[in-house]
Coordinates of C-alpha atoms and ligand atoms in Angstrom, one line a residue:
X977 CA -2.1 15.7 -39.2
X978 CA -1.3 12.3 -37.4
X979 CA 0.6 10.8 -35.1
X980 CA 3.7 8.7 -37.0
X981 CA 2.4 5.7 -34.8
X982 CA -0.2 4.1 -32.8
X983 CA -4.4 5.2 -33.0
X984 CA -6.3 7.2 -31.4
X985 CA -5.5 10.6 -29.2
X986 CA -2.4 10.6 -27.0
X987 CA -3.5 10.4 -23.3
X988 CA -2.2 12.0 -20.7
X989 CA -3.2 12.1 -16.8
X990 CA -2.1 14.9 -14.7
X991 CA -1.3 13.7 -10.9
X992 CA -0.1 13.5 -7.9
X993 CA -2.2 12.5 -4.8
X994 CA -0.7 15.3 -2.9
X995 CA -3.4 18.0 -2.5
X996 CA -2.3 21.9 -3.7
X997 CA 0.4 20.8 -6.4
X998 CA -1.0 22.6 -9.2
X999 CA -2.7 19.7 -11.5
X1000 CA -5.3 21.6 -12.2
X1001 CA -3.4 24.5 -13.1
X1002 CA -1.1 22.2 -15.0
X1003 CA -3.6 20.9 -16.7
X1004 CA -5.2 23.3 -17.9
X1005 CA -2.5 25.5 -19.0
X1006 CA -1.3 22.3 -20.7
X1007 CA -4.4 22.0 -22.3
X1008 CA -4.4 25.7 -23.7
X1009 CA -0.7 25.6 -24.9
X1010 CA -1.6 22.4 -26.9
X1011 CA -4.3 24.1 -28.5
X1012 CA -2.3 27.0 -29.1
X1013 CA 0.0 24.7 -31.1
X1014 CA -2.7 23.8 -33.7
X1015 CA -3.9 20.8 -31.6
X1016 CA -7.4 19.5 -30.9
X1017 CA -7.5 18.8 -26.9
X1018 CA -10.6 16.8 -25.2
X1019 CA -10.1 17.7 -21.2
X1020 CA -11.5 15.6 -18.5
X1021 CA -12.2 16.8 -15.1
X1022 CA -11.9 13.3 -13.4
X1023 CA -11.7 15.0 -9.6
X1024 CA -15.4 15.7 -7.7
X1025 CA -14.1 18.4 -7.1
X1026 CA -14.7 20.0 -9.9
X1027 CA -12.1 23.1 -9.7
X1028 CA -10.9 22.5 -13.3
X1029 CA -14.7 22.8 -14.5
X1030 CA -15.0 25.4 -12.7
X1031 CA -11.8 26.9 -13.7
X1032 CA -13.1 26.7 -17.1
X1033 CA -15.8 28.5 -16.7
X1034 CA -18.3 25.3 -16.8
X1035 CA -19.7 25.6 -13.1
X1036 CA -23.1 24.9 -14.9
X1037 CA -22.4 21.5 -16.3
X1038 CA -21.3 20.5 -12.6
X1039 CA -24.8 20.8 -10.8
X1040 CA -26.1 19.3 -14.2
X1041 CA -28.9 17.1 -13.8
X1042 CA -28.4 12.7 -14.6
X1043 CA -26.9 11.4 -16.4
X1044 CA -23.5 12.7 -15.9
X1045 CA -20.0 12.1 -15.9
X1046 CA -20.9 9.8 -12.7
X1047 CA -23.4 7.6 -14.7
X1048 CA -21.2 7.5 -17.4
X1049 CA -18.3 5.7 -15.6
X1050 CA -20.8 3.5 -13.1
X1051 CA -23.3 2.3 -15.4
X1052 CA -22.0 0.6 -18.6
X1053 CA -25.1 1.4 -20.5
X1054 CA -24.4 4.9 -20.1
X1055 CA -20.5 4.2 -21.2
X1056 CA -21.1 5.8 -24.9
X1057 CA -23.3 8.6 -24.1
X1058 CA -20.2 10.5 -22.7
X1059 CA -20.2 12.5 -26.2
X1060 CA -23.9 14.0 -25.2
X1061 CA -22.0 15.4 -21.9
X1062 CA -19.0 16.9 -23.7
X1063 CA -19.3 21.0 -23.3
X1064 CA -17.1 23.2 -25.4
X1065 CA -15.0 25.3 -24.3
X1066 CA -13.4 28.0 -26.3
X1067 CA -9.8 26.9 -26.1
X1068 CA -10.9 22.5 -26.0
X1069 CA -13.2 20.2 -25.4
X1070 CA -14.3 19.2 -22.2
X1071 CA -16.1 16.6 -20.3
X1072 CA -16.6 18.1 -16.5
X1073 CA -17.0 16.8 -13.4
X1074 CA -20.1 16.8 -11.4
X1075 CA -21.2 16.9 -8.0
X1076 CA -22.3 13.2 -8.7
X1077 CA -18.6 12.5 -8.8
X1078 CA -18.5 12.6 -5.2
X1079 CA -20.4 9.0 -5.3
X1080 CA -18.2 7.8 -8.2
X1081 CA -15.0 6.3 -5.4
X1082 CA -18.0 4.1 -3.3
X1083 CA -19.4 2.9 -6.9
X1084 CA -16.1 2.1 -8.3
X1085 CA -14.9 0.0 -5.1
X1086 CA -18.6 -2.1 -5.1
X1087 CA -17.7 -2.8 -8.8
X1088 CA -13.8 -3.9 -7.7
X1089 CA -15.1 -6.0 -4.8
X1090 CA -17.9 -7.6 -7.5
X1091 CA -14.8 -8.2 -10.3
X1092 CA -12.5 -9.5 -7.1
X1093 CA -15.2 -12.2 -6.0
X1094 CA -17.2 -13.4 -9.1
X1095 CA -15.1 -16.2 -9.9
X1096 CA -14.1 -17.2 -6.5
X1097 CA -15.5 -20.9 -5.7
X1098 CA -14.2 -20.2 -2.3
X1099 CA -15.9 -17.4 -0.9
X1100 CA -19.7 -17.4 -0.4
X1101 CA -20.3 -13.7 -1.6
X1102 CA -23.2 -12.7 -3.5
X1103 CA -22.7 -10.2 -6.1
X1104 CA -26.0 -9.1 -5.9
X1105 CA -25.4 -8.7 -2.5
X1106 CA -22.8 -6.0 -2.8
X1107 CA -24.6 -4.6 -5.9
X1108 CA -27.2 -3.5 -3.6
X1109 CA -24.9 -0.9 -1.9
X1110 CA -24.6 0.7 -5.4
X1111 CA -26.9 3.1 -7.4
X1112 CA -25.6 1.9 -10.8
X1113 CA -23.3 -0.9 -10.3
X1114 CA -25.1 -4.4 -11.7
X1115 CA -23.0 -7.6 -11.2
X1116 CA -24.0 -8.2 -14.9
X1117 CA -22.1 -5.3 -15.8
X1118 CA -18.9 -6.5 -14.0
X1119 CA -16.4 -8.0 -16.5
X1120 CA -12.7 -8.3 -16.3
X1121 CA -10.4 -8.8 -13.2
X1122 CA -11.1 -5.2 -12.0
X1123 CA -13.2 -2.0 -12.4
X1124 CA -10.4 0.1 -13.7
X1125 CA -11.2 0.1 -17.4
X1126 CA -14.4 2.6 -17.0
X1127 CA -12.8 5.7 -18.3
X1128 CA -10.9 4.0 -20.9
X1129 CA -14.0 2.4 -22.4
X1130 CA -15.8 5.7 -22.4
X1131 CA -13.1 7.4 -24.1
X1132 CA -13.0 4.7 -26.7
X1133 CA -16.3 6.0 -28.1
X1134 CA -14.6 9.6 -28.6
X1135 CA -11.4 8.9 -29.4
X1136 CA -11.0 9.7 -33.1
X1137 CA -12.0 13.3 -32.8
X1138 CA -8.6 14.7 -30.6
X1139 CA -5.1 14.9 -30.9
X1140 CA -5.2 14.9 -26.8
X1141 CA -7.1 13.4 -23.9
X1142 CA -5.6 15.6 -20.5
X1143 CA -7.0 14.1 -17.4
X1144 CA -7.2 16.0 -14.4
X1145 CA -6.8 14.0 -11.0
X1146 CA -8.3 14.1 -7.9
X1147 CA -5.8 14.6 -4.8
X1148 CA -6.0 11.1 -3.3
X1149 CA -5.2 7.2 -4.3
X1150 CA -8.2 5.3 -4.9
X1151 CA -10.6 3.8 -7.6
X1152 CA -10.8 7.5 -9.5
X1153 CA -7.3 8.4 -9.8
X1154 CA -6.4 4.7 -10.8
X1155 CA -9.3 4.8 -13.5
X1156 CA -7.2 8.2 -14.9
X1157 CA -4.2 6.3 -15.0
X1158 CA -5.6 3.4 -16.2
X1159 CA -7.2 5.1 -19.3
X1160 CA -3.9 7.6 -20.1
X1161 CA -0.9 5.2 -19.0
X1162 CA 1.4 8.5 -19.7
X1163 CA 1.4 10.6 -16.3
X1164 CA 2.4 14.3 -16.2
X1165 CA 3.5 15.0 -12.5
X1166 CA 2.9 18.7 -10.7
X1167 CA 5.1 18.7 -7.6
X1168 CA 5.5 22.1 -5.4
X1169 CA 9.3 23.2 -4.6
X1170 CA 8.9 21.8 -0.8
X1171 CA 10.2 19.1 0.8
X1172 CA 6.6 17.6 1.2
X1173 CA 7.5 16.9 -2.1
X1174 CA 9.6 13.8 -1.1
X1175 CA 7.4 11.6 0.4
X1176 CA 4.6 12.6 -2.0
X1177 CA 7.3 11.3 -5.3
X1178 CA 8.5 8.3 -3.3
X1179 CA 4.5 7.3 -2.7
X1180 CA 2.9 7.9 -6.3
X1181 CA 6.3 5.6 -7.7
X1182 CA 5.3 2.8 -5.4
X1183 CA 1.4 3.4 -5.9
X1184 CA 2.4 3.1 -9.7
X1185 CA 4.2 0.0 -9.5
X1186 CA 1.0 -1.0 -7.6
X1187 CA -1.0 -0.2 -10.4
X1188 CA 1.0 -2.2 -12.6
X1189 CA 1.3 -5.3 -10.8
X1190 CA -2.4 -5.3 -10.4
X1191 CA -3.2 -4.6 -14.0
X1192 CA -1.6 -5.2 -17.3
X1193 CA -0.8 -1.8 -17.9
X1194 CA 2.8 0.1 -18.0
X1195 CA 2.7 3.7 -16.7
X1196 CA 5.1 6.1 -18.3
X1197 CA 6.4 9.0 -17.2
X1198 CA 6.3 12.3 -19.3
X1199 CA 8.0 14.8 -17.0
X1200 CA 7.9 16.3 -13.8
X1201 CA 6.5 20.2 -13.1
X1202 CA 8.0 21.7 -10.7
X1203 CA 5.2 24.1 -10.1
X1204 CA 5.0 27.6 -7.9
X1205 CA 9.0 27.9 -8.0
X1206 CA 10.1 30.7 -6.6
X1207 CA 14.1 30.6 -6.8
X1208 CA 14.8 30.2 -3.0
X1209 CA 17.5 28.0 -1.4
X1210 CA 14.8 25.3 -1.1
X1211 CA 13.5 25.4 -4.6
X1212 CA 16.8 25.1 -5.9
X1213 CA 17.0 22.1 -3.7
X1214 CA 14.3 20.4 -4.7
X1215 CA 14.8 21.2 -8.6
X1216 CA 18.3 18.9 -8.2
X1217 CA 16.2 16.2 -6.1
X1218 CA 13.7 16.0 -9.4
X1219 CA 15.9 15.8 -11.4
X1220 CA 18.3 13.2 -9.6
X1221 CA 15.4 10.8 -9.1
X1222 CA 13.7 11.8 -12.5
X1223 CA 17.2 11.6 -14.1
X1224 CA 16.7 12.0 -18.4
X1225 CA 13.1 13.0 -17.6
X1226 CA 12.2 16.8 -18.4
X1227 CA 11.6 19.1 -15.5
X1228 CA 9.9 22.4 -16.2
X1229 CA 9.7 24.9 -13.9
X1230 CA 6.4 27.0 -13.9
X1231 CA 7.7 30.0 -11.3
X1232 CA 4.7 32.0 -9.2
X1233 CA 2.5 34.0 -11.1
X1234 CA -0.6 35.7 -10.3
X1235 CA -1.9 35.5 -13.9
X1236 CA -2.2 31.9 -14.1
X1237 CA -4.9 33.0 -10.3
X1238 CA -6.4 35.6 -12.8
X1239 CA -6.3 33.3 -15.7
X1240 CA -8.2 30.7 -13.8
X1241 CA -10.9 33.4 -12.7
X1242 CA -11.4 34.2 -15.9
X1243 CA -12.5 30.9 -16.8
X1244 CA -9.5 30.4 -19.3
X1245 CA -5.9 29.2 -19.6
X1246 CA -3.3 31.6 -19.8
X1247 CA -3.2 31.5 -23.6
X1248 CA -6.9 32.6 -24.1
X1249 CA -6.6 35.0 -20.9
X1250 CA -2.8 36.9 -21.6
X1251 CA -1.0 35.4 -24.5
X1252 CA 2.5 37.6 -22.9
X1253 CA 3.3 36.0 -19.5
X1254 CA 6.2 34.8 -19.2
X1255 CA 4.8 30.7 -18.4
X1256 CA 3.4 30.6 -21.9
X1257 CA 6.8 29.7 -22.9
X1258 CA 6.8 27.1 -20.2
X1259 CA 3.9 25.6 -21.1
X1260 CA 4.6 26.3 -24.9
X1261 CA 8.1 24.2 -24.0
X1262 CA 6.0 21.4 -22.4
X1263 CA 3.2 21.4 -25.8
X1264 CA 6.4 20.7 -27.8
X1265 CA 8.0 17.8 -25.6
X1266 CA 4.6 16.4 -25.5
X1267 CA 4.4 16.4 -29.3
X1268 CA 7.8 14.5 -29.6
X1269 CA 7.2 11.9 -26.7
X1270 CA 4.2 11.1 -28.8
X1271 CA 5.4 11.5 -32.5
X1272 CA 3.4 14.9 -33.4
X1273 CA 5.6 15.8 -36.0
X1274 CA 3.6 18.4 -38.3
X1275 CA 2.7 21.6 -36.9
X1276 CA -0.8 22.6 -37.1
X1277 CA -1.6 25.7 -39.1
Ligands
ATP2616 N1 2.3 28.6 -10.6 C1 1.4 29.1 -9.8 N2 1.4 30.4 -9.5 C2 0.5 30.9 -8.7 N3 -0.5 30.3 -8.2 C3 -0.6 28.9 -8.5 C4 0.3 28.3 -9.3 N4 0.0 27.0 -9.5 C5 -1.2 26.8 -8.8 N5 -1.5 28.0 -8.2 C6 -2.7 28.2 -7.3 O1 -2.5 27.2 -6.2 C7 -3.8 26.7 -5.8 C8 -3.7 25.2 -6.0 O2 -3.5 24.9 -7.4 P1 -4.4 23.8 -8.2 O3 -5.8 23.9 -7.8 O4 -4.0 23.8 -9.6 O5 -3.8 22.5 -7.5 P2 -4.3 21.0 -7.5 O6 -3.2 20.1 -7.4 O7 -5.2 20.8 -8.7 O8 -5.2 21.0 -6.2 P3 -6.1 19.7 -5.7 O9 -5.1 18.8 -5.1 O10 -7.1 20.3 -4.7 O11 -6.8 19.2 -6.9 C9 -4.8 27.4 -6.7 O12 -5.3 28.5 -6.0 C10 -4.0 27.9 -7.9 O13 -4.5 29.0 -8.5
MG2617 MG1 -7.1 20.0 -8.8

């Protein structure tokens, strides 16, 4: 089974810098309905945090010794060994986070401000200068305008083995989140049934736009999760406001439910943890969109 167009696994980063919305969640579940559709997922836990490792049961490979996740996005001789840190999972693939992660922002901006001022006659900077705030970071290693093409290079060197890459971000703007988006261009956005919700959209479209002016790359949306919905006056509300301001996007709404809590406990998504929730058809719903946007057209056995 392929893909009628393009190489490679489709990407997708889960996001929104707003803390709580349910990316993880998302994601995983996500992940699991993919899989239960025949598909081959790789999942990468791109936030320090760690909660979707952890959430799959991987809390192990997240006080894992060097080199790491964090190595292999900092040091670009470490780029290809990201297959030695992939850890299976019973439902996907997964490459975790690690407590090493935590470094990974400070890294990422030395490596930006290196890209930013190597060819600049002008200033008197010293790469090696900067470099020496890093643990990993060379100037040699610098190339390109920018540092956000670290996770996209590393997944490069897996790419022919999925059907899926679902990235996980962390809950803030910066160098992490931007490498996610960088590496997916195809964003997935969990957003709680609040009015917090406003002003969390309105920022991640401008930080987009950002992103794109900056780069060369052109984000597109899948859809919009409305995520915890719980069929008050304000959850209706907010429903209409996704879908006025993601008008002919899909908006799926994944209502309150313990099990996915349970689910999560248990190391697993919903679909290896209790196949008969409700959500499963939610998620099952989103597996299929997905599979369209990105011209999945046979159905795995
Ligand atoms: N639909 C839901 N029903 C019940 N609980 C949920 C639901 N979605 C998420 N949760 C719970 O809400 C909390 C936050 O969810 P989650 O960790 O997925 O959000 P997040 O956006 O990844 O958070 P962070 O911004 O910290 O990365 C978790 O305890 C999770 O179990
Ligand atoms: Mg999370």
């Amino acid at each position: 089974m392929r893909r009628d167009s393009d190489s490679g696994p489709a990407r997708i980063c889960v996001t929104n810098a707003k803390g709580g919305t349910g990316k993880t969640t998302i994601a995983i579940n996500v992940a699991g309905a993919l899989n239960e559709r025949g598909r081959d997922v790789l999942f990468v836990d791109l936030d320090p945090q760690g909660n979707a490792t952890e959430g799959l049961g991987l809390l192990e490979a997240y006080d894992a010794e060097p080199p790491t996740f964090f190595d292999v996005l900092t040091d670009p001789r470490r780029r290809e060994d990201v297959d030695d840190i992939i850890v299976e999972h019973e439902e996907m693939d997964v490459v975790p986070s690690n407590i090493d992660l935590l470094q990974a922002e400070h890294e990422l901006t030395i490596a930006d401000l290196i890209a930013r001022t190597k060819d600049r006659s002008d200033l008197t900077v010293d790469p090696e200068m900067l470099a020496s705030f890093a643990i990993n970071v060379r100037p040699d290693g610098v190339t390109g305008p920018h540092s956000l093409g670290v996770l996209d290079e590393a997944l490069a060197g897996v790419e022919d083995d999925y059907d899926y890459v679902i990235v996980d971000s962390p809950p803030f703007y910066g160098k992490l989140t931007d490498t996610g988006i960088y590496a997916t261009q195809n964003i997935l956005i969990p957003a709680l049934t609040e009015s917090t919700s406003e002003r969390a959209i309105e920022l991640l479209i401008d930080q987009m736009s950002a992103l794109e002016q900056q780069t060369d790359i052109s984000v597109r949306t899948l859809g919009v999760v409305a995520n915890r919905v719980e069929k008050t006056n304000e959850d209706e509300t907010m429903i209409e406001w996704f879908n006025e301001v993601f008008d002919g996007y899909p908006v799926w709404e994944v209502r309150k439910r313990v099990a996915l809590q349970r689910a999560f406990s248990a190391g697993q998504s919903l679909f290896g943890y209790e196949k008969d929730v409700d959500m499963c058809e939610v998620f099952l719903d989103i597996a299929d969109e997905l599979d369209a946007q990105f011209g999945f057209t046979e159905v795995k056995a």
